[in-house]
Structures are given as C-alpha cells and as structure tokens.
Coordinates of C-alpha atoms in Angstrom, one line a residue:
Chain A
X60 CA -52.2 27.9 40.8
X61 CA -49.3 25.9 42.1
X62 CA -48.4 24.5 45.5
X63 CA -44.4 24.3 46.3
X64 CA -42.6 23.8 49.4
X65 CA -39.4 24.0 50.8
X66 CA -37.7 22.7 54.1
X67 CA -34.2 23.5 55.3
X68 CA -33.4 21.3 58.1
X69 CA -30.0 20.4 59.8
X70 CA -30.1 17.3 57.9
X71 CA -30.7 18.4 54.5
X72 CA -33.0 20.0 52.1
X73 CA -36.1 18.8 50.7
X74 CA -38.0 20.2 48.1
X75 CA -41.7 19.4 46.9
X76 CA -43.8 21.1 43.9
X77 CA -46.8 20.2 42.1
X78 CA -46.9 20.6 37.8
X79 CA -50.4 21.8 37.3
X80 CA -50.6 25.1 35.3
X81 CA -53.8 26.4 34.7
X82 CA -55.3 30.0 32.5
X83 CA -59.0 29.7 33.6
X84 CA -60.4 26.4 34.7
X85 CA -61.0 25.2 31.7
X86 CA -57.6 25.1 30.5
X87 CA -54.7 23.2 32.7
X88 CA -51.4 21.7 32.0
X89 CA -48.5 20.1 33.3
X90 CA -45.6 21.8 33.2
X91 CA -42.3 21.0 35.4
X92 CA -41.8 23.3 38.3
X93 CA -38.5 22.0 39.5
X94 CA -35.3 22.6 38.5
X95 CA -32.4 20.9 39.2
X96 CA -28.7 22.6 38.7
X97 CA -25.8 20.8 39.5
X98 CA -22.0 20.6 39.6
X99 CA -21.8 17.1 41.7
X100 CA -19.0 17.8 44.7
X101 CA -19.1 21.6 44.0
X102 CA -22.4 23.1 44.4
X103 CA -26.2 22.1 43.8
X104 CA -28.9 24.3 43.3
X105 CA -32.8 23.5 43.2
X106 CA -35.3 26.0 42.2
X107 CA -39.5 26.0 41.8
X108 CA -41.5 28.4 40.6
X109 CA -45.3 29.2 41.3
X110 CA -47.1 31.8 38.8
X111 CA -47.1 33.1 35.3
X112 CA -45.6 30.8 33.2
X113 CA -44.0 32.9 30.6
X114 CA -42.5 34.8 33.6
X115 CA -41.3 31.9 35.3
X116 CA -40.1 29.9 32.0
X117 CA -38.4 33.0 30.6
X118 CA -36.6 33.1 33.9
X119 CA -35.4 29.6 33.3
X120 CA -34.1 30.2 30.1
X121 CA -32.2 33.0 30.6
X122 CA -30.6 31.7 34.2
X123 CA -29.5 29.0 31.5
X124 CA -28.5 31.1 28.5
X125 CA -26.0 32.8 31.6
X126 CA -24.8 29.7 32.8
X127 CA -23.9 28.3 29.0
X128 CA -22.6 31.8 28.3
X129 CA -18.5 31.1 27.8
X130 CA -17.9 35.0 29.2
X131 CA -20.0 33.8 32.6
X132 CA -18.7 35.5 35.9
X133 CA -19.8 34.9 39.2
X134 CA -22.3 37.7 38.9
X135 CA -24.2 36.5 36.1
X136 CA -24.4 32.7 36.6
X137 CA -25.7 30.5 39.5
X138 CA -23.2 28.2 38.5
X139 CA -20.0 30.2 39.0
X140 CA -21.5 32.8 42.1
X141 CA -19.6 32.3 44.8
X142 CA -22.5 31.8 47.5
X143 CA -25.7 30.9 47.7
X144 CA -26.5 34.5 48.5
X145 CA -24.8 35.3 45.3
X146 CA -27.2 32.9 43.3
X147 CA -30.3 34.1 45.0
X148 CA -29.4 37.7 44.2
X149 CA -28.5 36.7 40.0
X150 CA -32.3 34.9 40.2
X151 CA -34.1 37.8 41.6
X152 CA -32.3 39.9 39.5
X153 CA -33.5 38.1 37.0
X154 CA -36.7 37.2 37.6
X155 CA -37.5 41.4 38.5
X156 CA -35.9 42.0 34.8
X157 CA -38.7 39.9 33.1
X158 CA -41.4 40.6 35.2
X159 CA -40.8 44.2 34.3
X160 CA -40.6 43.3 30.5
X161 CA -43.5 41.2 30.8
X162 CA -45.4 44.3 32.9
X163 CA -44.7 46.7 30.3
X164 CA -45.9 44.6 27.6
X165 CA -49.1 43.4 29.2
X166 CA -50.8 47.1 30.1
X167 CA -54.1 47.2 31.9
X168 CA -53.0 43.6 33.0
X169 CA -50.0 44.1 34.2
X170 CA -51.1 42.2 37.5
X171 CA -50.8 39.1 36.3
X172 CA -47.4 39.0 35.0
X173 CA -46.5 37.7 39.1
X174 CA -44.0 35.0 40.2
X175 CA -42.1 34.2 42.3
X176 CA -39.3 31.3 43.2
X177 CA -38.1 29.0 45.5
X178 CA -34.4 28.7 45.6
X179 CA -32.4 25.9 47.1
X180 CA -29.0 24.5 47.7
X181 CA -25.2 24.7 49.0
X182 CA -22.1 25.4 47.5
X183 CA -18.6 23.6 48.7
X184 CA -17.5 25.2 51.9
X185 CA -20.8 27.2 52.5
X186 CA -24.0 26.5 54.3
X187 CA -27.4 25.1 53.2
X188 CA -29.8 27.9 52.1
X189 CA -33.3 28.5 51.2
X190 CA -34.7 31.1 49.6
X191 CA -38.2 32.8 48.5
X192 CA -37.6 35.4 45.8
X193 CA -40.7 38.0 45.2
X194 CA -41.3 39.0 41.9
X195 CA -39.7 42.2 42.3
X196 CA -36.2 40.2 43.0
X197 CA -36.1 40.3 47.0
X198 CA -36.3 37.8 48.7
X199 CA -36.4 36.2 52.2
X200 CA -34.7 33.4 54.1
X201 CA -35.7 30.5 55.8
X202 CA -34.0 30.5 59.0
X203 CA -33.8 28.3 62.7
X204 CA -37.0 29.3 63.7
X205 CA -39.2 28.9 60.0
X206 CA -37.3 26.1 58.4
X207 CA -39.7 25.9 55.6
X208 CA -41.0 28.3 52.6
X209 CA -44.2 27.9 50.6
X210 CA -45.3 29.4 47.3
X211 CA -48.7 29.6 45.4
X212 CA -51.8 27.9 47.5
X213 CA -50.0 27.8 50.8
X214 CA -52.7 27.9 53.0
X215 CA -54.2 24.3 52.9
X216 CA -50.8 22.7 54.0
X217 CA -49.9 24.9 56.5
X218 CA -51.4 23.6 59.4
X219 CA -49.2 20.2 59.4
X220 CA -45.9 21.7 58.9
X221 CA -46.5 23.8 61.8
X222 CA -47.4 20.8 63.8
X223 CA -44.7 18.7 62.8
X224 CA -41.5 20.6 61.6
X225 CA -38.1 22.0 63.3
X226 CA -34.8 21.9 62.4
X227 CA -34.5 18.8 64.0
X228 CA -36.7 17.2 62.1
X229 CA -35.2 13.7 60.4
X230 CA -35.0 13.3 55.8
X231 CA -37.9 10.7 56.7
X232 CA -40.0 12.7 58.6
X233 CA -39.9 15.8 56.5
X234 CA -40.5 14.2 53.0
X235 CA -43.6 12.6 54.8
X236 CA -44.5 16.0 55.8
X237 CA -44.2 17.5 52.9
X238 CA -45.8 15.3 50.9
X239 CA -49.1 15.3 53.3
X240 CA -49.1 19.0 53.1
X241 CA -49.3 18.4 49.4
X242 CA -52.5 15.6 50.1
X243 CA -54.3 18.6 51.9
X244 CA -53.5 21.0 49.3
X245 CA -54.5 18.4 46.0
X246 CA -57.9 17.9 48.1
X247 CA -59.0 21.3 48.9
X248 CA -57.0 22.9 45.5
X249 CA -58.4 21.5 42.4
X250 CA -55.8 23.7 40.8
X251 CA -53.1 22.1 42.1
X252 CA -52.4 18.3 41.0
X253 CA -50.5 15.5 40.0
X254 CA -47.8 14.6 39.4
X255 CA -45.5 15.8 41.7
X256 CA -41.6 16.8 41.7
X257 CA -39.5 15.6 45.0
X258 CA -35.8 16.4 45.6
X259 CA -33.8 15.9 48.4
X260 CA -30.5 17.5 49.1
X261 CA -28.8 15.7 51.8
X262 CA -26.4 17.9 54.2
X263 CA -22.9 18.2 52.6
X264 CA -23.9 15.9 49.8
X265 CA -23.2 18.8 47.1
X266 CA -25.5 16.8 44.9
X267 CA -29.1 15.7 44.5
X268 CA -30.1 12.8 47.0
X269 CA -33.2 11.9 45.9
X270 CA -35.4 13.5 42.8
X271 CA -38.5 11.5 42.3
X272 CA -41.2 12.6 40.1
X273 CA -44.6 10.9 41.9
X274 CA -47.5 10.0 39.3
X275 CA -51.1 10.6 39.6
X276 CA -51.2 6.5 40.0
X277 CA -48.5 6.4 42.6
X278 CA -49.1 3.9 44.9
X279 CA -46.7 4.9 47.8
X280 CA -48.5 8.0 48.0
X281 CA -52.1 6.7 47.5
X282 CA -51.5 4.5 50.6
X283 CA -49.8 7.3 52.5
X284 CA -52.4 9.8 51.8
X285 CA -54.8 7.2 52.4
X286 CA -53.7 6.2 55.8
X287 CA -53.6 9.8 56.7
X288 CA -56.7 10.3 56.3
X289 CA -57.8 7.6 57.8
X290 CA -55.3 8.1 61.1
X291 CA -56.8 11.8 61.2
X292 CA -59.8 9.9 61.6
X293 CA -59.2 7.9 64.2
X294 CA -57.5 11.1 66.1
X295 CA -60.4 13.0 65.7
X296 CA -62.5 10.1 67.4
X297 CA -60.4 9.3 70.1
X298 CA -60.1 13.0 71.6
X299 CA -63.0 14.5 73.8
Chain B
X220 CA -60.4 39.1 59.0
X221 CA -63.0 36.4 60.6
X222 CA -63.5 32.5 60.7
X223 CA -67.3 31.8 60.7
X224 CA -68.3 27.8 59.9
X225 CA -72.2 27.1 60.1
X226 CA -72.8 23.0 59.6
X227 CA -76.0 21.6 58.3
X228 CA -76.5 18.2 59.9
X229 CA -80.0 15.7 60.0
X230 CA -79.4 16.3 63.6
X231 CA -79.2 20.2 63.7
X232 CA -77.3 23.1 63.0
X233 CA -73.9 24.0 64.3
X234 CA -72.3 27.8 64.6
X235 CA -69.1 28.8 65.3
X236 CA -67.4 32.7 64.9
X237 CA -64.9 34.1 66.3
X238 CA -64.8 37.5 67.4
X239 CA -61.5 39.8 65.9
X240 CA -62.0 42.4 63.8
X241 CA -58.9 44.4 62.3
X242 CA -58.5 47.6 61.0
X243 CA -54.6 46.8 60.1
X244 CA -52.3 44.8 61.9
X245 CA -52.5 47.3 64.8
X246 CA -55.7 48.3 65.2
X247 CA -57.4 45.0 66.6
X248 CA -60.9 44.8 68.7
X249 CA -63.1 42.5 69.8
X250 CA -66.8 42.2 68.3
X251 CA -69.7 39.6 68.3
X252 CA -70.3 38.3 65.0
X253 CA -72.8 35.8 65.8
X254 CA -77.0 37.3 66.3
X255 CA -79.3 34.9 67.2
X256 CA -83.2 35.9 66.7
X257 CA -85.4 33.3 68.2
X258 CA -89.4 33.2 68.7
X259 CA -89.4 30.0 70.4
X260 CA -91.3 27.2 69.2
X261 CA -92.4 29.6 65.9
X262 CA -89.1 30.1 64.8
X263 CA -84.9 30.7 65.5
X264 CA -82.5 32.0 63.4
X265 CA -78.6 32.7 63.7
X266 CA -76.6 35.1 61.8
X267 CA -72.9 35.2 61.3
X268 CA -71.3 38.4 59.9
X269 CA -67.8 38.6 58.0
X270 CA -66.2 41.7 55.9
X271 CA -66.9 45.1 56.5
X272 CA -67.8 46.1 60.0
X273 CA -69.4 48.8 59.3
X274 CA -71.6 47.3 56.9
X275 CA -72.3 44.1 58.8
X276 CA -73.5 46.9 62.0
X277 CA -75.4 48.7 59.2
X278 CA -77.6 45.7 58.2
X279 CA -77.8 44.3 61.7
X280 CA -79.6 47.3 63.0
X281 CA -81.5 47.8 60.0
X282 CA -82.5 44.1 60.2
X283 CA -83.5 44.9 63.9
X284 CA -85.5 47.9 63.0
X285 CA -87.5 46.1 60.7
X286 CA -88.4 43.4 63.3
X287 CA -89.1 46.7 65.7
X288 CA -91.4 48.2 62.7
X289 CA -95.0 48.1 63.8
X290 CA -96.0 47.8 60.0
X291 CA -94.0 45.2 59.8
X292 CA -95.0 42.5 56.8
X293 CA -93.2 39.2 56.0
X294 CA -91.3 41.1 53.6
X295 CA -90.1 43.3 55.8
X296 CA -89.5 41.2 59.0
X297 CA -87.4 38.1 59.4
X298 CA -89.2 37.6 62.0
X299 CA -92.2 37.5 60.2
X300 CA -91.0 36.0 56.9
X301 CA -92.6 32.5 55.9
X302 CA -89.9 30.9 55.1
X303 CA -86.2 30.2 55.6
X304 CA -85.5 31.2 52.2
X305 CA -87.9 34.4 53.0
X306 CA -85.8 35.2 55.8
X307 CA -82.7 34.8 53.3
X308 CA -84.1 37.3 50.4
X309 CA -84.1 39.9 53.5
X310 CA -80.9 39.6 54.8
X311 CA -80.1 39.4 50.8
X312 CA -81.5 43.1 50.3
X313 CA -81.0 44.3 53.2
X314 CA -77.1 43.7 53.0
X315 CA -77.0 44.8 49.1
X316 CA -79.0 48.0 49.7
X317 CA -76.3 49.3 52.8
X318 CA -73.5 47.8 50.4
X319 CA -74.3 50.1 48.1
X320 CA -74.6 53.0 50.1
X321 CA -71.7 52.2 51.7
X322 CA -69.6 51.8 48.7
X323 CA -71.1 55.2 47.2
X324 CA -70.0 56.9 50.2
X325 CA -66.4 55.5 50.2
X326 CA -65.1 56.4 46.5
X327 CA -62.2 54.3 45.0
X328 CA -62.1 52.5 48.6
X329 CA -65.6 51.2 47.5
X330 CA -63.6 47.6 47.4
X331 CA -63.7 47.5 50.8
X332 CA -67.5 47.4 51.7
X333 CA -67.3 43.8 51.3
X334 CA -69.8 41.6 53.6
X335 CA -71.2 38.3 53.7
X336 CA -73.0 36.7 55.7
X337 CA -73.9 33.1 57.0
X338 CA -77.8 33.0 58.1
X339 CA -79.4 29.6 59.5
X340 CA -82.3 28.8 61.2
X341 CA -85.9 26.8 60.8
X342 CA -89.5 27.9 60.9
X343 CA -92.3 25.9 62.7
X344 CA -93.6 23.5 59.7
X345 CA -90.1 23.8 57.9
X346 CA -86.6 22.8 57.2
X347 CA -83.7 23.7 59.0
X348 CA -81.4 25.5 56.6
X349 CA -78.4 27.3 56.1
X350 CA -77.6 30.3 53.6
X351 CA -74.2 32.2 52.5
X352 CA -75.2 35.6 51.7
X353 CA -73.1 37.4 49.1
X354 CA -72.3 41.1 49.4
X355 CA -74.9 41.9 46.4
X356 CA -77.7 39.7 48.4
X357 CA -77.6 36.6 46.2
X358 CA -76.7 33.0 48.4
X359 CA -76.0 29.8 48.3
X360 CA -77.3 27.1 50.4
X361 CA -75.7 24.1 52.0
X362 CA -76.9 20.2 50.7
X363 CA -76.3 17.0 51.6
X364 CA -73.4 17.0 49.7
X365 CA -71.8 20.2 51.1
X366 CA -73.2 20.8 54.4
X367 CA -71.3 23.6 55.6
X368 CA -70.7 26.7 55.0
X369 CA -67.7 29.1 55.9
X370 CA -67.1 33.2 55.4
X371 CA -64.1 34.5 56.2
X372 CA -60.5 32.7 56.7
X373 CA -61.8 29.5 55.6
X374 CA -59.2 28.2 53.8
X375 CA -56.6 26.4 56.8
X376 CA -59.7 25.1 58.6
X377 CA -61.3 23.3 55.6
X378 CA -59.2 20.2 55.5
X379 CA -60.6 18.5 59.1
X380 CA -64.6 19.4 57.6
X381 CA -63.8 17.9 54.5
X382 CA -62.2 14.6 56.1
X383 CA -64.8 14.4 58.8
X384 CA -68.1 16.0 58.2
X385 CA -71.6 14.7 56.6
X386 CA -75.1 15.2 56.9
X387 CA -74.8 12.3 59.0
X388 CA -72.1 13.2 61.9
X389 CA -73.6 13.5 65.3
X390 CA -74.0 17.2 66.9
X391 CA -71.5 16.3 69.1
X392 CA -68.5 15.1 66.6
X393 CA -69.8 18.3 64.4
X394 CA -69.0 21.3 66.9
X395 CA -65.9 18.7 68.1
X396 CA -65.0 19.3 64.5
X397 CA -66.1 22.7 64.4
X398 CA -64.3 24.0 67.0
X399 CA -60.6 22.2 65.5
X400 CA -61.5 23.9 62.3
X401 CA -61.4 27.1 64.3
X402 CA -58.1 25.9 65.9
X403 CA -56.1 25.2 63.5
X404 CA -57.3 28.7 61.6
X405 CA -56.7 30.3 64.9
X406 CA -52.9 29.2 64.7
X407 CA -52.2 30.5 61.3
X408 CA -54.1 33.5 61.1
X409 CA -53.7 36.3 63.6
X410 CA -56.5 38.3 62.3
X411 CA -58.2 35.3 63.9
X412 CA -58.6 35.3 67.4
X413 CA -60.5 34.1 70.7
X414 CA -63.0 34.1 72.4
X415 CA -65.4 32.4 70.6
X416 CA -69.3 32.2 69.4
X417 CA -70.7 28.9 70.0
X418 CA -74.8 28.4 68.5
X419 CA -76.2 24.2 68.5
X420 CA -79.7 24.4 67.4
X421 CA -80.9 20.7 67.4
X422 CA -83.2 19.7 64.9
X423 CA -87.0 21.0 65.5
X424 CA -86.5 22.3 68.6
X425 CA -87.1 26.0 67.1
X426 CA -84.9 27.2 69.4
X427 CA -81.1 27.1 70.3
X428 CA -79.9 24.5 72.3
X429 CA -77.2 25.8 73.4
X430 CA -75.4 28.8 72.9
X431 CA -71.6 29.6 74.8
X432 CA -68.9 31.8 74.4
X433 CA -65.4 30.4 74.9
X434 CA -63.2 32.5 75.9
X435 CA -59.2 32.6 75.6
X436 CA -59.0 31.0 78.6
X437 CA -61.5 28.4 78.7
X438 CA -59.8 24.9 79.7
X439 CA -62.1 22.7 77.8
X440 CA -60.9 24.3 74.8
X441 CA -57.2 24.5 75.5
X442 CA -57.4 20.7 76.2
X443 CA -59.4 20.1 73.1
X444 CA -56.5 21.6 71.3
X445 CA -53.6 20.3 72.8
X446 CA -54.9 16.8 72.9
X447 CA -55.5 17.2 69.0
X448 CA -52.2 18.4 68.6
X449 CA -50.7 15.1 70.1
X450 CA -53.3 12.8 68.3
X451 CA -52.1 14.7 64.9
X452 CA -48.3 14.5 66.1
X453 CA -49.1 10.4 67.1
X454 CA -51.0 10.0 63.8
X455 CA -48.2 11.2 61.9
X456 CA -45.5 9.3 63.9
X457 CA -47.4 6.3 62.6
X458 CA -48.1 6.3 59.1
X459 CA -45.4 5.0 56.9

C-alpha cells in the first residue's frame, strides 16, 4: 500500500508520499515515490505514484527515456509539453500503455497490475495544476472546491483535510496538514511507513521550494505527531 | 454501506449503528441495524448487522423464530444458550447457513451475500462480551487490548478510538467517542447516514441502560459535532 497526497492552494503546491512497498506482509521495502522534474524558471513538475511497482517504475523510466530522447516534441515529453494539461495527458498516456503490457502479460492476474499517479506543477506563463491519473490514463483535477488529491490508503487521513483545508489555506498550515493526515494514516496503516517524501512548490516559483525526505527518527515530526495526539486529547476532553 | 462500533469497557458495553442501507447511489432507505434481546436480570444481548440486507433480515427472523420455537434447546435459542460464546456459535450458524443459501440462489452475484455481524451482551453468572461474526460464522472477540469492534465503514472513524479508547475509559467518554467516530464517518461516507442506534449496557445490570435513537435533527448531536469540529480546528491552530 501507499499513502500520497496532494494540495493545490493559491499559495503553492505541496506534495507528501510515503516509500513503503509491500507484496504480502511479509515482504516490504522502501522505494521512492516522488519525483521531481525540473527546468528551474521554466517549468516544474512533481509526480507520486501509489501501486504496482513495476507499473509505476516502468512509467518512470520511460517518461525519462522521452524526456532524454534528442527527437523529443512536446507530445512525447513532460519536459517540452506546452501545459500542464499537455504533461498530464503524455503521463496517462503512458502509464495506460504499460498497465496494458503489464495486463497482457500477467493473465488470470491481470488485476493487480493497477496504478495510478499524482501529477503536479506549473509551467512559465500557465497556472498551477494537480492531477490524479487512473490507470487507464484519465485523470481528474483538483479544482477551487477540492484543493487536494489522495492516492493508495486515503481513507485514514481524510477526515483532517476536510476539517482544515481551502484554497486559502497558508504553505504552513497545509504542510502541517498534510503531514498529520500522514500520522493518522502511519497509525491505522501498517502498510504505509517511514520515511516520508515532502515537496513544496511555491506559487510562481517555477522550481522546487522545499523537498525534504522525513526519517523514521525525525524529530520534528515525532514532536508534531506527538502533540497532535495529545491536543486531540485534550479536545476530546474539553467538549460535552 | 454501514458504520457499526460496539466498545468493550470494565464499565459496560457501548453500541452505536447507523441506519442507511444502499442498493446503489440512488436507491437509499432507512433500516434498524441494531436488535436488542434482553431477559432482564437472566440475560441482554445486542446485535448489530452490516452487509447484505437481505441476509442480515434472513438471520434476524430465523434467530427470532428459534427464540419463538417451543422446543427450543440452548442450541437452538440465544435466549436460552449458556453462554456468551453460546449465543455467538448461533448467530455463527445461523448467518453461515442463510449465507449459503443465499449465495446459491444468487449465481456469479454470490459475492454479494456478504454479512457480518457484531453481537454483545452478558449472561447472569458471566462476562460481558463482544463478538464480530464473519459471514461463514467464525468471530473474533474484543480484549483488553482491542476493545472494540467495528463492521462496516470503519476505516475514517478508527483514528479517534485508537487515540482515545481502553478498557478503562468511562461509559460516558466511550459513547462521547463513539458517537465522533460515527461523525467523522458520517462526513466522508454518504452511504453513511443518520439517524442513529444508540445501546449502553452498564456492566451487570443484565439489561440495557439506555438505549436512543438520534435522529438527523437531534441538537445534542449537532452540537457535539460542531463543537468538535472547533476543538479539532483549535487543536490544530496550536501545534507547531
């Protein structure tokens, strides 16, 4: 399993994933889920990815292979599309190409060749956008009214974000809310887990931020997710 | 869908259901999932139903005829059984056997007769206890160190049990947290929905202690839930 999350505010982007991989329970890994692309001044583009791994890294790999690929047009790298639109079409494009490979190879268990993406970022002269491409290459929009997208376990940190996110919402604010929707999701989701990848794309900026990577020992976010707990505490025992 | 929590305290039991059932987004109606069966001062029991509708009806009334039976035996009879765990294996056969017939009936939709059930009560002489009843009539039972048990939506209203609940919380912190467990499932799943199924059954009493349905209008409730949407809001607002 996975947890990712994405929040497109008016003040920037911020991005949060997990690294745990798992194929049963008795066999986990950590494996990078975010992905930074980036032409400082011109365009940035972050990406996460939540299930099958050889779907999701054979994604990677061939978004790259188009992007190093000296005949590249804007229709077959995310580094020379003209939009945002344009790169969320070339990485569902993609993505649906290999899942179908990876379908056709896998028979009775087709199933479980499913992933999907989180797609993030601005280009010079356009807008901040944030994507969720489906497996089959769609893919939806986070918009005025649901300024954030979730892949894998999404349900665990739900609750918070709905409580505390809009548009409005400040950087500060929204990295602490991610990163407590994360706490309830490590606590509930044993396969979900440390570390964690954070990026923040600042409005306009055309470059990454902030990109963190948060260790199992961190103790920022021991203290945070610590006093969260214990200020949910307190709430819960000063209502009637 | 269905949120149903049951909570296994030193102090007592605490029930909570709500009441939506779904036959697709557009086909919603409102039924009691919560059946209380009491012989007071002998013995009181509370079921909770989840799944299939048409299966948990099934083994309701089949559970209700064997009470009914004049040859009733405490095999038969949950109301007769000499145990809590008796009581358990009944519900446990009874709910496999209409599985079954159910799922012969229905084909390749034979997925869909899924039930579980949560059943709780105490006999004169005995524990209090608290099952989760699988669709093929095996259970587990809550312990100290899990003492609740949810069927259903359970995943957005786990965090607050987690953070708040042990043997040891008071009846009245455990439907307080009960109840915000149902809230915050209530607000991110509309297959969820009011009014609710309230059982307390305090410790030896062999009866319930209270039993209330809240409906979508009640005020207590609508308080409850606002004024734990400010604490969470406050809470967050002050961690670092």
């Amino acid at each position: 399993m996975t947890y990712c999350v994405g929040l497109l505010l008016k003040a920037g982007l911020v991005l949060l994933s997990d690294t745990r991989t798992n194929a049963g329970l008795d066999n986990i890994s950590t494996y990078r889920k975010m992905f930074v692309f980036e032409d400082p001044g011109e365009r940035v583009i972050a990406m996460m990815t939540a299930g099958n791994l050889s779907v999701t890294q054979t994604t990677l790999a061939r978004l790259q292979e188009a992007i190093d690929d000296p005949d590249a047009t804007h229709e077959t790298s995310i580094m020379r599309s003209e939009s945002m639109l344009g790169v969320a079409t070339i990485v569902g494009e993609t993505l649906a190409r290999v899942t179908g490979e990876t379908r056709d190879r896998m028979g009775r268990n087709a199933e479980a060749a499913n992933a999907s993406l989180i797609v993030a970022g601005q280009r010079a002269g356009g807008q901040m956008r944030l994507f969720l491409v489906y497996p089959e290459g769609n893919f939806i929009e986070a918009t005025e009214d649901t300024p954030y997208l979730q892949i894998g376990e999404h349900k665990y940190g739900k609750p918070i974000l709905d409580r505390v996110i809009t548009v409005d919402t400040p950087l500060a604010d929204a990295k602490k809310a991610a990163l407590l929707s994360m706490d309830s999701t490590l606590r509930s989701n044993l396969s979900v887990g440390m570390p964690l990848d954070l990026v923040v794309i600042e409005k306009d900026a055309l470059r990454v931020s902030q990109q963190r990577r948060i260790e199992a020992k961190d103790e920022e976010f021991a203290a945070m997710s610590s006093a969260w707990s214990q200020a949910l505490r307190d709430a819960f025992s000063q209502i009637a």
